[in-house]
PDB file of C-alpha atoms and ligand atoms in Angstrom:
ATOM      1  CA  MET A   1      91.171  38.798 -15.954  1.00 86.00           C
ATOM      2  CA  THR A   2      93.446  38.134 -18.411  1.00 91.00           C
ATOM      3  CA  PRO A   3      93.208  39.918 -22.024  1.00 93.00           C
ATOM      4  CA  ASN A   4      91.345  36.288 -23.716  1.00 93.00           C
ATOM      5  CA  GLU A   5      88.711  36.704 -20.440  1.00 91.00           C
ATOM      6  CA  PHE A   6      88.171  39.637 -21.537  1.00 91.00           C
ATOM      7  CA  LEU A   7      87.697  38.699 -24.929  1.00 93.00           C
ATOM      8  CA  ASP A   8      85.443  36.177 -24.519  1.00 91.00           C
ATOM      9  CA  LYS A   9      82.977  38.578 -22.350  1.00 87.00           C
ATOM     10  CA  ALA A  10      83.026  40.916 -25.266  1.00 89.00           C
ATOM     11  CA  TRP A  11      82.046  38.923 -26.841  1.00 90.00           C
ATOM     12  CA  GLN A  12      79.389  36.933 -25.995  1.00 84.00           C
ATOM     13  CA  GLU A  13      75.961  36.043 -27.409  1.00 63.00           C
ATOM     14  CA  SER A  14      73.770  37.529 -24.724  1.00 60.00           C
ATOM     15  CA  GLY A  15      74.971  38.441 -20.862  1.00 48.00           C
ATOM     16  CA  PRO A  16      75.372  41.253 -19.548  1.00 46.00           C
ATOM     17  CA  LYS A  17      76.818  43.871 -21.253  1.00 57.00           C
ATOM     18  CA  LEU A  18      79.115  45.032 -18.135  1.00 57.00           C
ATOM     19  CA  ILE A  19      82.679  43.400 -17.675  1.00 54.00           C
ATOM     20  CA  SER A  20      83.813  44.684 -14.474  1.00 52.00           C
ATOM     21  CA  GLY A  21      86.417  46.843 -14.177  1.00 47.00           C
ATOM     22  CA  PHE A  22      87.372  47.139 -17.565  1.00 55.00           C
ATOM     23  CA  SER A  23      84.146  47.798 -19.786  1.00 64.00           C
ATOM     24  CA  ARG A  24      81.744  51.125 -18.599  1.00 75.00           C
ATOM     25  CA  PRO A  25      79.583  51.029 -21.104  1.00 80.00           C
ATOM     26  CA  VAL A  26      76.892  53.846 -19.418  1.00 85.00           C
ATOM     27  CA  TYR A  27      80.381  55.783 -19.616  1.00 88.00           C
ATOM     28  CA  HIS A  28      80.538  55.862 -23.771  1.00 89.00           C
ATOM     29  CA  ASN A  29      77.196  56.358 -24.417  1.00 88.00           C
ATOM     30  CA  VAL A  30      77.627  59.453 -22.493  1.00 91.00           C
ATOM     31  CA  MET A  31      80.876  59.859 -23.986  1.00 93.00           C
ATOM     32  CA  GLY A  32      78.698  59.092 -28.114  1.00 93.00           C
ATOM     33  CA  LEU A  33      76.146  61.995 -26.871  1.00 93.00           C
ATOM     34  CA  LEU A  34      79.110  64.331 -25.893  1.00 95.00           C
ATOM     35  CA  ARG A  35      81.550  64.413 -28.231  1.00 95.00           C
ATOM     36  CA  GLY A  36      80.859  61.815 -30.584  1.00 94.00           C
ATOM     37  CA  ARG A  37      78.390  63.950 -32.934  1.00 94.00           C
ATOM     38  CA  LYS A  38      80.250  66.710 -34.080  1.00 96.00           C
ATOM     39  CA  TYR A  39      80.989  65.567 -37.230  1.00 97.00           C
ATOM     40  CA  ASP A  40      78.802  64.225 -40.583  1.00 94.00           C
ATOM     41  CA  LYS A  41      79.057  61.350 -40.710  1.00 93.00           C
ATOM     42  CA  LYS A  42      77.059  60.987 -43.955  1.00 92.00           C
ATOM     43  CA  ALA A  43      79.367  63.589 -45.516  1.00 93.00           C
ATOM     44  CA  TYR A  44      82.488  62.101 -44.938  1.00 94.00           C
ATOM     45  CA  GLY A  45      81.780  58.763 -45.311  1.00 90.00           C
ATOM     46  CA  GLY A  46      81.959  56.665 -42.196  1.00 84.00           C
ATOM     47  CA  MET A  47      81.854  53.780 -40.303  1.00 86.00           C
ATOM     48  CA  ILE A  48      82.294  54.616 -37.072  1.00 95.00           C
ATOM     49  CA  ARG A  49      79.549  54.936 -34.340  1.00 94.00           C
ATOM     50  CA  HIS A  50      78.677  58.072 -32.021  1.00 94.00           C
ATOM     51  CA  THR A  51      79.755  55.789 -29.161  1.00 94.00           C
ATOM     52  CA  GLU A  52      82.777  55.155 -31.034  1.00 96.00           C
ATOM     53  CA  ALA A  53      83.727  58.505 -32.414  1.00 97.00           C
ATOM     54  CA  GLY A  54      82.841  59.800 -28.192  1.00 97.00           C
ATOM     55  CA  MET A  55      85.632  57.379 -26.823  1.00 97.00           C
ATOM     56  CA  LEU A  56      88.476  57.977 -30.452  1.00 98.00           C
ATOM     57  CA  THR A  57      88.473  61.893 -28.994  1.00 98.00           C
ATOM     58  CA  THR A  58      88.802  60.929 -25.366  1.00 97.00           C
ATOM     59  CA  TRP A  59      91.685  58.593 -26.069  1.00 98.00           C
ATOM     60  CA  ALA A  60      92.742  60.862 -27.978  1.00 98.00           C
ATOM     61  CA  SER A  61      92.552  63.409 -25.236  1.00 98.00           C
ATOM     62  CA  GLN A  62      94.347  61.138 -22.794  1.00 98.00           C
ATOM     63  CA  VAL A  63      97.367  61.039 -25.099  1.00 98.00           C
ATOM     64  CA  PRO A  64     100.642  63.243 -23.326  1.00 97.00           C
ATOM     65  CA  ARG A  65     100.788  66.749 -24.295  1.00 97.00           C
ATOM     66  CA  GLY A  66     103.062  67.019 -27.800  1.00 97.00           C
ATOM     67  CA  GLY A  67     102.507  63.283 -28.354  1.00 98.00           C
ATOM     68  CA  VAL A  68     101.866  61.135 -31.288  1.00 98.00           C
ATOM     69  CA  ILE A  69      99.025  59.169 -32.704  1.00 99.00           C
ATOM     70  CA  VAL A  70      98.625  56.707 -36.194  1.00 99.00           C
ATOM     71  CA  GLU A  71      95.885  56.164 -37.048  1.00 99.00           C
ATOM     72  CA  ILE A  72      95.973  53.330 -40.153  1.00 98.00           C
ATOM     73  CA  GLY A  73      92.486  54.007 -43.084  1.00 98.00           C
ATOM     74  CA  CYS A  74      91.874  57.215 -42.425  1.00 98.00           C
ATOM     75  CA  TYR A  75      89.377  56.756 -45.320  1.00 98.00           C
ATOM     76  CA  GLY A  76      87.172  60.719 -45.625  1.00 97.00           C
ATOM     77  CA  GLY A  77      88.471  61.413 -42.420  1.00 98.00           C
ATOM     78  CA  LEU A  78      85.646  61.476 -39.990  1.00 98.00           C
ATOM     79  CA  SER A  79      87.639  59.478 -37.282  1.00 98.00           C
ATOM     80  CA  THR A  80      90.855  61.232 -38.285  1.00 98.00           C
ATOM     81  CA  SER A  81      88.105  64.373 -37.576  1.00 98.00           C
ATOM     82  CA  TYR A  82      87.625  62.894 -34.190  1.00 98.00           C
ATOM     83  CA  LEU A  83      91.226  62.152 -32.680  1.00 98.00           C
ATOM     84  CA  LEU A  84      91.911  65.848 -33.725  1.00 98.00           C
ATOM     85  CA  ARG A  85      89.168  66.901 -31.420  1.00 98.00           C
ATOM     86  CA  GLY A  86      90.862  65.096 -28.574  1.00 98.00           C
ATOM     87  CA  LEU A  87      94.435  65.621 -29.534  1.00 98.00           C
ATOM     88  CA  LYS A  88      93.855  69.252 -29.494  1.00 98.00           C
ATOM     89  CA  GLN A  89      92.967  69.773 -25.517  1.00 97.00           C
ATOM     90  CA  HIS A  90      97.422  69.211 -24.838  1.00 96.00           C
ATOM     91  CA  GLY A  91      98.917  69.163 -28.854  1.00 97.00           C
ATOM     92  CA  GLY A  92     100.386  66.722 -30.693  1.00 98.00           C
ATOM     93  CA  THR A  93      99.951  64.704 -33.699  1.00 98.00           C
ATOM     94  CA  ILE A  94      98.949  62.593 -35.582  1.00 98.00           C
ATOM     95  CA  TYR A  95      99.576  60.493 -39.076  1.00 99.00           C
ATOM     96  CA  SER A  96      97.226  59.179 -40.742  1.00 99.00           C
ATOM     97  CA  MET A  97      97.709  56.813 -44.025  1.00 98.00           C
ATOM     98  CA  ASP A  98      95.644  55.136 -46.956  1.00 98.00           C
ATOM     99  CA  PRO A  99      95.711  54.810 -50.220  1.00 98.00           C
ATOM    100  CA  PHE A 100      93.281  57.689 -51.043  1.00 98.00           C
ATOM    101  CA  ASN A 101      91.744  57.697 -55.011  1.00 97.00           C
ATOM    102  CA  SER A 102      96.195  56.442 -55.621  1.00 97.00           C
ATOM    103  CA  ASP A 103      97.556  53.748 -57.517  1.00 96.00           C
ATOM    104  CA  LEU A 104      94.198  52.101 -57.670  1.00 96.00           C
ATOM    105  CA  ASP A 105      95.080  49.013 -59.352  1.00 96.00           C
ATOM    106  CA  LYS A 106      96.692  47.857 -56.551  1.00 96.00           C
ATOM    107  CA  GLN A 107      94.387  48.604 -53.744  1.00 96.00           C
ATOM    108  CA  ALA A 108      91.949  46.595 -56.534  1.00 95.00           C
ATOM    109  CA  GLU A 109      94.401  43.663 -55.980  1.00 95.00           C
ATOM    110  CA  LEU A 110      94.477  44.023 -51.906  1.00 93.00           C
ATOM    111  CA  THR A 111      91.185  44.594 -51.196  1.00 89.00           C
ATOM    112  CA  ASP A 112      89.251  44.174 -48.484  1.00 93.00           C
ATOM    113  CA  ASN A 113      86.322  45.514 -50.206  1.00 90.00           C
ATOM    114  CA  CYS A 114      85.401  47.570 -47.069  1.00 91.00           C
ATOM    115  CA  VAL A 115      85.320  50.673 -49.264  1.00 93.00           C
ATOM    116  CA  PRO A 116      84.296  51.731 -52.940  1.00 92.00           C
ATOM    117  CA  LEU A 117      86.885  52.758 -54.779  1.00 94.00           C
ATOM    118  CA  ASP A 118      84.940  55.153 -57.562  1.00 92.00           C
ATOM    119  CA  ASN A 119      85.403  57.994 -55.890  1.00 91.00           C
ATOM    120  CA  LYS A 120      87.357  57.687 -52.817  1.00 96.00           C
ATOM    121  CA  PRO A 121      87.800  60.911 -50.773  1.00 97.00           C
ATOM    122  CA  THR A 122      91.161  62.203 -51.792  1.00 98.00           C
ATOM    123  CA  LYS A 123      94.115  63.257 -50.150  1.00 98.00           C
ATOM    124  CA  ALA A 124      93.775  66.633 -50.489  1.00 98.00           C
ATOM    125  CA  LEU A 125      89.769  66.811 -49.852  1.00 98.00           C
ATOM    126  CA  VAL A 126      90.617  65.252 -46.964  1.00 98.00           C
ATOM    127  CA  GLU A 127      92.895  67.618 -46.272  1.00 98.00           C
ATOM    128  CA  GLN A 128      90.771  70.816 -46.526  1.00 98.00           C
ATOM    129  CA  ARG A 129      88.464  69.659 -44.555  1.00 98.00           C
ATOM    130  CA  LEU A 130      91.141  68.829 -41.373  1.00 98.00           C
ATOM    131  CA  GLU A 131      91.521  72.500 -41.897  1.00 98.00           C
ATOM    132  CA  LYS A 132      87.798  73.351 -42.351  1.00 98.00           C
ATOM    133  CA  ASN A 133      87.783  71.666 -39.110  1.00 98.00           C
ATOM    134  CA  GLY A 134      90.221  73.783 -37.102  1.00 98.00           C
ATOM    135  CA  PHE A 135      93.432  71.168 -37.117  1.00 98.00           C
ATOM    136  CA  ALA A 136      95.342  73.383 -39.373  1.00 98.00           C
ATOM    137  CA  GLY A 137      99.700  72.062 -38.051  1.00 98.00           C
ATOM    138  CA  MET A 138      98.058  69.373 -36.134  1.00 98.00           C
ATOM    139  CA  PHE A 139      98.283  66.652 -38.652  1.00 98.00           C
ATOM    140  CA  LYS A 140     100.405  64.842 -42.485  1.00 98.00           C
ATOM    141  CA  LEU A 141      98.416  62.684 -44.152  1.00 98.00           C
ATOM    142  CA  ILE A 142     100.986  60.281 -45.628  1.00 98.00           C
ATOM    143  CA  GLU A 143      98.976  58.593 -49.160  1.00 98.00           C
ATOM    144  CA  GLY A 144     100.030  54.800 -48.693  1.00 97.00           C
ATOM    145  CA  PHE A 145      99.975  51.886 -47.674  1.00 98.00           C
ATOM    146  CA  SER A 146     101.020  50.923 -43.620  1.00 98.00           C
ATOM    147  CA  GLN A 147     103.252  48.462 -44.739  1.00 98.00           C
ATOM    148  CA  GLU A 148     105.196  50.983 -46.912  1.00 98.00           C
ATOM    149  CA  VAL A 149     104.440  53.596 -44.051  1.00 98.00           C
ATOM    150  CA  ALA A 150     105.822  50.795 -41.639  1.00 98.00           C
ATOM    151  CA  ALA A 151     109.163  50.473 -43.104  1.00 98.00           C
ATOM    152  CA  ASN A 152     109.735  54.275 -43.733  1.00 98.00           C
ATOM    153  CA  TRP A 153     109.439  54.850 -39.778  1.00 98.00           C
ATOM    154  CA  ASP A 154     110.978  57.302 -38.512  1.00 98.00           C
ATOM    155  CA  PRO A 155     112.281  55.786 -35.728  1.00 98.00           C
ATOM    156  CA  SER A 156     112.076  58.432 -33.822  1.00 98.00           C
ATOM    157  CA  ILE A 157     109.009  59.052 -33.970  1.00 98.00           C
ATOM    158  CA  LYS A 158     107.318  57.108 -30.762  1.00 98.00           C
ATOM    159  CA  ILE A 159     103.689  56.741 -30.361  1.00 98.00           C
ATOM    160  CA  ASP A 160     100.945  57.221 -27.554  1.00 98.00           C
ATOM    161  CA  PHE A 161      98.297  56.020 -29.639  1.00 99.00           C
ATOM    162  CA  LEU A 162      97.954  53.473 -32.992  1.00 99.00           C
ATOM    163  CA  TRP A 163      94.075  53.207 -33.820  1.00 99.00           C
ATOM    164  CA  ILE A 164      94.123  50.940 -36.266  1.00 98.00           C
ATOM    165  CA  ASP A 165      91.536  50.426 -38.818  1.00 98.00           C
ATOM    166  CA  GLY A 166      93.133  49.740 -42.053  1.00 98.00           C
ATOM    167  CA  ASN A 167      92.713  46.229 -44.491  1.00 97.00           C
ATOM    168  CA  HIS A 168      90.696  43.879 -41.870  1.00 97.00           C
ATOM    169  CA  GLU A 169      93.194  41.359 -43.002  1.00 97.00           C
ATOM    170  CA  GLN A 170      96.277  42.396 -41.457  1.00 97.00           C
ATOM    171  CA  ALA A 171      95.303  43.918 -38.248  1.00 98.00           C
ATOM    172  CA  TYR A 172      97.859  41.182 -36.475  1.00 98.00           C
ATOM    173  CA  ARG A 173     100.768  42.389 -39.353  1.00 98.00           C
ATOM    174  CA  ASP A 174      99.949  45.918 -38.984  1.00 98.00           C
ATOM    175  CA  PHE A 175     100.140  45.743 -34.700  1.00 98.00           C
ATOM    176  CA  LYS A 176     103.375  44.045 -35.014  1.00 98.00           C
ATOM    177  CA  ASP A 177     105.032  46.575 -37.717  1.00 98.00           C
ATOM    178  CA  PHE A 178     104.263  49.766 -35.844  1.00 98.00           C
ATOM    179  CA  GLU A 179     104.734  47.612 -32.316  1.00 98.00           C
ATOM    180  CA  PRO A 180     108.684  48.866 -32.419  1.00 98.00           C
ATOM    181  CA  TYR A 181     107.619  52.866 -32.473  1.00 98.00           C
ATOM    182  CA  LEU A 182     105.519  52.292 -29.187  1.00 98.00           C
ATOM    183  CA  ASN A 183     105.991  54.200 -26.026  1.00 98.00           C
ATOM    184  CA  PRO A 184     105.703  52.325 -23.208  1.00 97.00           C
ATOM    185  CA  GLY A 185     101.698  52.904 -21.902  1.00 97.00           C
ATOM    186  CA  ALA A 186     101.102  53.425 -25.450  1.00 98.00           C
ATOM    187  CA  ARG A 187      97.434  53.028 -26.376  1.00 98.00           C
ATOM    188  CA  VAL A 188      96.052  50.336 -29.472  1.00 98.00           C
ATOM    189  CA  ALA A 189      92.728  50.601 -30.372  1.00 98.00           C
ATOM    190  CA  VAL A 190      91.058  47.790 -33.217  1.00 98.00           C
ATOM    191  CA  HIS A 191      88.106  48.862 -35.198  1.00 98.00           C
ATOM    192  CA  ASP A 192      85.377  46.135 -36.192  1.00 97.00           C
ATOM    193  CA  ALA A 193      86.759  43.681 -33.661  1.00 96.00           C
ATOM    194  CA  HIS A 194      83.500  42.173 -33.161  1.00 93.00           C
ATOM    195  CA  PRO A 195      82.495  38.416 -34.017  1.00 92.00           C
ATOM    196  CA  ARG A 196      78.890  39.618 -35.264  1.00 88.00           C
ATOM    197  CA  TYR A 197      79.252  43.266 -36.566  1.00 86.00           C
ATOM    198  CA  GLY A 198      83.017  43.179 -37.651  1.00 92.00           C
ATOM    199  CA  TYR A 199      84.777  41.074 -39.267  1.00 96.00           C
ATOM    200  CA  GLN A 200      85.953  37.173 -38.870  1.00 97.00           C
ATOM    201  CA  GLU A 201      89.634  37.792 -39.462  1.00 98.00           C
ATOM    202  CA  VAL A 202      90.059  41.351 -37.014  1.00 98.00           C
ATOM    203  CA  VAL A 203      88.483  39.321 -34.271  1.00 98.00           C
ATOM    204  CA  ARG A 204      91.280  36.202 -35.499  1.00 98.00           C
ATOM    205  CA  ASP A 205      93.952  39.208 -35.268  1.00 98.00           C
ATOM    206  CA  VAL A 206      92.886  40.358 -32.008  1.00 98.00           C
ATOM    207  CA  ARG A 207      92.952  37.958 -30.007  1.00 98.00           C
ATOM    208  CA  LYS A 208      96.240  37.693 -31.693  1.00 98.00           C
ATOM    209  CA  ILE A 209      97.609  41.141 -31.102  1.00 98.00           C
ATOM    210  CA  PHE A 210      96.450  40.724 -26.649  1.00 97.00           C
ATOM    211  CA  ALA A 211      97.472  37.984 -26.590  1.00 96.00           C
ATOM    212  CA  GLU A 212     101.086  38.904 -26.384  1.00 93.00           C
ATOM    213  CA  GLY A 213     103.056  41.648 -24.010  1.00 91.00           C
ATOM    214  CA  GLN A 214     101.477  42.921 -21.107  1.00 95.00           C
ATOM    215  CA  TRP A 215      98.050  45.277 -21.446  1.00 96.00           C
ATOM    216  CA  GLU A 216      96.387  47.281 -19.277  1.00 94.00           C
ATOM    217  CA  ASP A 217      92.775  49.574 -19.220  1.00 93.00           C
ATOM    218  CA  MET A 218      90.738  47.204 -21.888  1.00 94.00           C
ATOM    219  CA  GLU A 219      88.253  48.270 -22.871  1.00 92.00           C
ATOM    220  CA  HIS A 220      85.385  47.316 -25.402  1.00 92.00           C
ATOM    221  CA  VAL A 221      83.529  49.601 -27.090  1.00 93.00           C
ATOM    222  CA  LYS A 222      80.973  48.228 -29.926  1.00 90.00           C
ATOM    223  CA  SER A 223      83.227  46.659 -32.852  1.00 93.00           C
ATOM    224  CA  ILE A 224      86.824  48.621 -30.955  1.00 96.00           C
ATOM    225  CA  ILE A 225      89.034  46.722 -28.639  1.00 96.00           C
ATOM    226  CA  ALA A 226      91.656  48.847 -26.559  1.00 97.00           C
ATOM    227  CA  GLY A 227      94.316  48.629 -24.356  1.00 97.00           C
ATOM    228  CA  ARG A 228      97.410  50.738 -23.150  1.00 98.00           C
ATOM    229  CA  LEU A 229     100.811  48.497 -23.868  1.00 97.00           C
ATOM    230  CA  ILE A 230     102.910  47.967 -20.115  1.00 94.00           C
ATOM    231  CA  LYS A 231     105.529  46.518 -22.160  1.00 78.00           C
TER     232      LYS A 231
HETATM  233  C1  SAM B   1      87.248  51.811 -42.795  1.00 78.98           C
HETATM  234  S1  SAM B   1      87.767  52.839 -44.571  1.00 78.98           S
HETATM  235  C2  SAM B   1      88.035  53.567 -42.890  1.00 78.98           C
HETATM  236  C3  SAM B   1      87.676  54.545 -41.565  1.00 78.98           C
HETATM  237  C4  SAM B   1      87.718  55.491 -41.546  1.00 78.98           C
HETATM  238  N1  SAM B   1      88.786  55.359 -40.288  1.00 78.98           N
HETATM  239  C5  SAM B   1      86.585  55.957 -40.399  1.00 78.98           C
HETATM  240  O1  SAM B   1      86.340  55.550 -39.933  1.00 78.98           O
HETATM  241  O2  SAM B   1      86.344  57.356 -41.178  1.00 78.98           O
HETATM  242  C6  SAM B   1      89.368  51.655 -44.366  1.00 78.98           C
HETATM  243  C7  SAM B   1      90.328  52.405 -45.165  1.00 78.98           C
HETATM  244  O3  SAM B   1      91.667  51.673 -45.016  1.00 78.98           O
HETATM  245  C8  SAM B   1      92.689  51.854 -46.048  1.00 78.98           C
HETATM  246  N2  SAM B   1      93.041  50.415 -46.835  1.00 78.98           N
HETATM  247  C9  SAM B   1      92.894  49.513 -47.190  1.00 78.98           C
HETATM  248  N3  SAM B   1      93.660  49.010 -46.573  1.00 78.98           N
HETATM  249  C10 SAM B   1      94.927  50.123 -46.216  1.00 78.98           C
HETATM  250  C11 SAM B   1      96.983  49.530 -45.705  1.00 78.98           C
HETATM  251  N4  SAM B   1      97.352  48.651 -46.271  1.00 78.98           N
HETATM  252  N5  SAM B   1      97.036  51.103 -45.290  1.00 78.98           N
HETATM  253  C12 SAM B   1      96.513  51.860 -45.002  1.00 78.98           C
HETATM  254  N6  SAM B   1      95.182  51.667 -45.490  1.00 78.98           N
HETATM  255  C13 SAM B   1      94.627  50.828 -45.614  1.00 78.98           C
HETATM  256  C14 SAM B   1      90.876  51.106 -46.955  1.00 78.98           C
HETATM  257  O4  SAM B   1      91.496  52.159 -48.465  1.00 78.98           O
HETATM  258  C15 SAM B   1      89.623  52.359 -47.071  1.00 78.98           C
HETATM  259  O5  SAM B   1      89.959  54.001 -46.899  1.00 78.98           O
END
């Protein structure tokens, strides 16, 4: 099945949710129950579903020992906490970026209106949260916009898992900006990529992302589309 055929099946209006060989809804639901309920979604102002959270933890636990995860769009640190929980199994570092509550004029100009700009979580608040959750020393929060972070990226830092959940109008750009730093076999996962409960711009961009290169282990978990980039 090509990535395009996979996406057509994942997003079809009706019919079986099981996509042979690729998508595992029973497994995803079990992971959601076991691993996707640890952190208080309401308190963090988080936007991921339990199954999605469970699979973020699972994928993060599969990153090679000492590996690197990059998260675009940290917000209150909910998805960051699930990623760190998985990453902690073998050790590694997550670089998570978000403008947080800085540069609010620029955020207002560029916003896709997915989060309110009043009372946005601060970097300091999220740092405290992650430390309290037991992840001290495992994360680096970067206050800024992904384009600028990518432009200044240290090329010696290679990425094993790229999680894209920032500005929903630029998922493809985020992928292209960080693509040069992906290790072979790196997982890429994109949030809000579903025509019915995501953003049309992300749906469009996900088609473009997965039309390029060679992908393995594609998965569809609610509004996440993920795959491993072989080359
Ligand atoms: C949907 S929220 C992320 C939610 C978070 N991943 C979670 O599940 O808990 C998107 C975040 O990305 C931020 N954002 C928007 N544009 C961005 C950019 N260019 N670079 C980094 N973050 C961006 C938004 O301000 C917002 O905080």
